[in-house]
């Protein structure tokens, strides 16, 4: 499972560069269609989860698919720790922590998750990069 944090890692609420970041989510969609064992999930901390969910219904990939469709019910948006978000996602999906990748633009979230769970974490201070995505695919033997 590939877990994304929803601010600058994916959508343009912080960085207006969604179209530059679509490749990872589009790649996940393609891989799912091709039968690869991969799922996209969202783990985001906010005081306004309903607003984040509204944004996900309107932010779209290049092919027009909105983020809400990409992530489906694999969305954990609430206050609290990203560790708790990932634990709930693991419980929902049955996916082991060792099989998860997590991208976040805040170092303290990366440190918290890395310290608490055996999840592969990728610090993306400027949002998702092609290199971080390639690293995750390689580390997960999906390339």
Short mmCIF file of C-alpha atoms in Angstrom, two decimals:
data_model
loop_
_atom_site.label_atom_id
_atom_site.label_comp_id
_atom_site.label_asym_id
_atom_site.label_seq_id
_atom_site.Cartn_x
_atom_site.Cartn_y
_atom_site.Cartn_z
CA UNK A 1 0.00 0.00 0.00
CA UNK A 2 1.24 3.47 -0.83
CA UNK A 3 0.16 6.01 1.80
CA UNK A 4 0.17 9.67 0.92
CA UNK A 5 -0.16 12.68 3.13
CA UNK A 6 -2.65 15.04 1.51
CA UNK A 7 -1.05 18.45 1.63
CA UNK A 8 1.97 19.30 -0.50
CA UNK A 9 2.73 15.64 -1.08
CA UNK A 10 -0.27 15.33 -3.38
CA UNK A 11 -2.60 18.25 -3.83
CA UNK A 12 -2.28 21.95 -4.51
CA UNK A 13 -3.60 23.37 -1.27
CA UNK A 14 0.00 24.11 -0.31
CA UNK A 15 1.80 23.80 -3.67
CA UNK A 16 -0.05 24.53 -6.89
CA UNK A 17 1.64 21.65 -8.68
CA UNK A 18 -0.88 18.82 -8.72
CA UNK A 19 -0.36 18.13 -12.41
CA UNK A 20 3.37 17.68 -11.82
CA UNK A 21 2.64 15.10 -9.13
CA UNK A 22 0.02 13.02 -10.93
CA UNK A 23 2.49 10.45 -12.23
CA UNK A 24 2.64 8.47 -8.95
CA UNK A 25 -1.14 8.16 -8.61
CA UNK A 26 -1.55 7.50 -12.33
CA UNK A 27 1.16 4.85 -12.06
CA UNK A 28 -0.70 3.23 -9.16
CA UNK A 29 -3.94 3.19 -11.19
CA UNK A 30 -2.13 1.58 -14.13
CA UNK A 31 -0.42 -0.98 -11.90
CA UNK A 32 -3.74 -1.92 -10.24
CA UNK A 33 -5.32 -2.39 -13.68
CA UNK A 34 -2.36 -4.59 -14.69
CA UNK A 35 -2.94 -6.78 -11.62
CA UNK A 36 -0.06 -5.58 -9.44
CA UNK A 37 -0.67 -5.81 -5.67
CA UNK A 38 -0.73 -2.09 -4.97
CA UNK A 39 -3.24 0.29 -3.41
CA UNK A 40 -3.22 4.04 -2.83
CA UNK A 41 -4.33 5.44 0.50
CA UNK A 42 -4.47 8.87 2.11
CA UNK A 43 -3.38 9.64 5.65
CA UNK A 44 -3.82 13.27 6.55
CA UNK A 45 -4.06 15.25 9.77
CA UNK A 46 -6.40 18.21 9.75
CA UNK A 47 -8.83 20.04 11.96
CA UNK A 48 -11.25 20.18 9.02
CA UNK A 49 -11.62 16.62 7.65
CA UNK A 50 -14.86 17.46 5.86
CA UNK A 51 -13.07 20.18 3.86
CA UNK A 52 -10.29 17.78 2.90
CA UNK A 53 -12.88 15.25 1.70
CA UNK A 54 -14.60 17.96 -0.38
CA UNK A 55 -11.24 18.85 -1.94
CA UNK A 56 -10.66 15.19 -2.79
CA UNK A 57 -13.98 15.16 -4.70
CA UNK A 58 -12.76 18.01 -6.93
CA UNK A 59 -9.01 17.52 -7.37
CA UNK A 60 -8.41 15.39 -10.43
CA UNK A 61 -5.64 13.51 -12.17
CA UNK A 62 -4.84 14.29 -15.79
CA UNK A 63 -7.39 11.69 -16.94
CA UNK A 64 -10.16 13.35 -14.90
CA UNK A 65 -10.26 10.78 -12.08
CA UNK A 66 -10.81 12.63 -8.81
CA UNK A 67 -8.70 11.80 -5.75
CA UNK A 68 -11.75 10.48 -3.89
CA UNK A 69 -12.03 7.76 -6.56
CA UNK A 70 -8.32 6.98 -6.50
CA UNK A 71 -8.25 6.43 -2.74
CA UNK A 72 -11.78 5.00 -2.34
CA UNK A 73 -12.39 4.08 1.30
CA UNK A 74 -8.65 3.98 2.08
CA UNK A 75 -8.72 7.46 3.56
CA UNK A 76 -7.79 8.43 7.09
CA UNK A 77 -8.33 12.13 7.57
CA UNK A 78 -8.56 13.38 11.14
CA UNK A 79 -6.55 14.96 13.88
CA UNK A 80 -3.91 12.90 15.61
CA UNK A 81 -0.88 10.87 14.74
CA UNK A 82 -0.01 9.51 11.31
CA UNK A 83 0.90 6.34 13.19
CA UNK A 84 -2.77 5.93 14.15
CA UNK A 85 -3.83 6.69 10.57
CA UNK A 86 -1.55 3.97 9.21
CA UNK A 87 -2.65 1.52 11.90
CA UNK A 88 -6.29 2.05 10.90
CA UNK A 89 -5.40 1.62 7.21
CA UNK A 90 -3.57 -1.62 7.99
CA UNK A 91 -6.59 -2.86 9.95
CA UNK A 92 -8.97 -1.94 7.08
CA UNK A 93 -6.88 -3.61 4.39
CA UNK A 94 -5.01 -6.40 6.14
CA UNK A 95 -1.81 -5.02 4.61
CA UNK A 96 1.23 -5.50 6.82
CA UNK A 97 3.22 -2.42 7.84
CA UNK A 98 6.30 -3.94 6.17
CA UNK A 99 4.41 -3.75 2.86
CA UNK A 100 3.51 -0.07 3.21
CA UNK A 101 5.24 3.02 1.88
CA UNK A 102 4.46 6.42 3.37
CA UNK A 103 5.30 9.82 1.85
CA UNK A 104 5.15 13.01 3.91
CA UNK A 105 6.49 16.53 3.62
CA UNK A 106 6.95 16.95 7.39
CA UNK A 107 10.06 15.39 8.88
CA UNK A 108 8.51 14.86 12.30
CA UNK A 109 5.75 12.70 10.76
CA UNK A 110 8.39 10.61 9.01
CA UNK A 111 10.33 10.25 12.27
CA UNK A 112 7.20 9.37 14.27
CA UNK A 113 6.08 6.68 11.82
CA UNK A 114 9.63 5.31 11.36
CA UNK A 115 10.12 5.07 15.10
CA UNK A 116 6.76 3.39 15.72
CA UNK A 117 6.05 1.16 12.72
CA UNK A 118 8.09 -0.89 10.22
CA UNK A 119 6.74 1.22 7.32
CA UNK A 120 9.02 2.42 4.50
CA UNK A 121 8.98 6.21 4.87
CA UNK A 122 9.98 8.84 2.34
CA UNK A 123 10.53 12.46 3.29
CA UNK A 124 9.21 14.68 0.52
CA UNK A 125 9.71 18.29 1.73
CA UNK A 126 8.82 19.72 -1.69
CA UNK A 127 6.02 17.29 -2.39
CA UNK A 128 6.17 13.96 -4.17
CA UNK A 129 9.20 13.68 -6.44
CA UNK A 130 9.85 11.20 -9.22
CA UNK A 131 12.93 10.03 -7.30
CA UNK A 132 10.96 9.32 -4.10
CA UNK A 133 8.42 7.40 -6.17
CA UNK A 134 11.15 5.42 -7.95
CA UNK A 135 12.83 4.67 -4.60
CA UNK A 136 9.55 3.35 -3.18
CA UNK A 137 8.94 1.15 -6.20
CA UNK A 138 12.47 -0.24 -5.96
CA UNK A 139 12.29 -0.76 -2.18
CA UNK A 140 8.97 -2.58 -2.62
CA UNK A 141 10.20 -4.69 -5.57
CA UNK A 142 7.47 -3.21 -7.79
CA UNK A 143 9.64 -1.62 -10.47
#
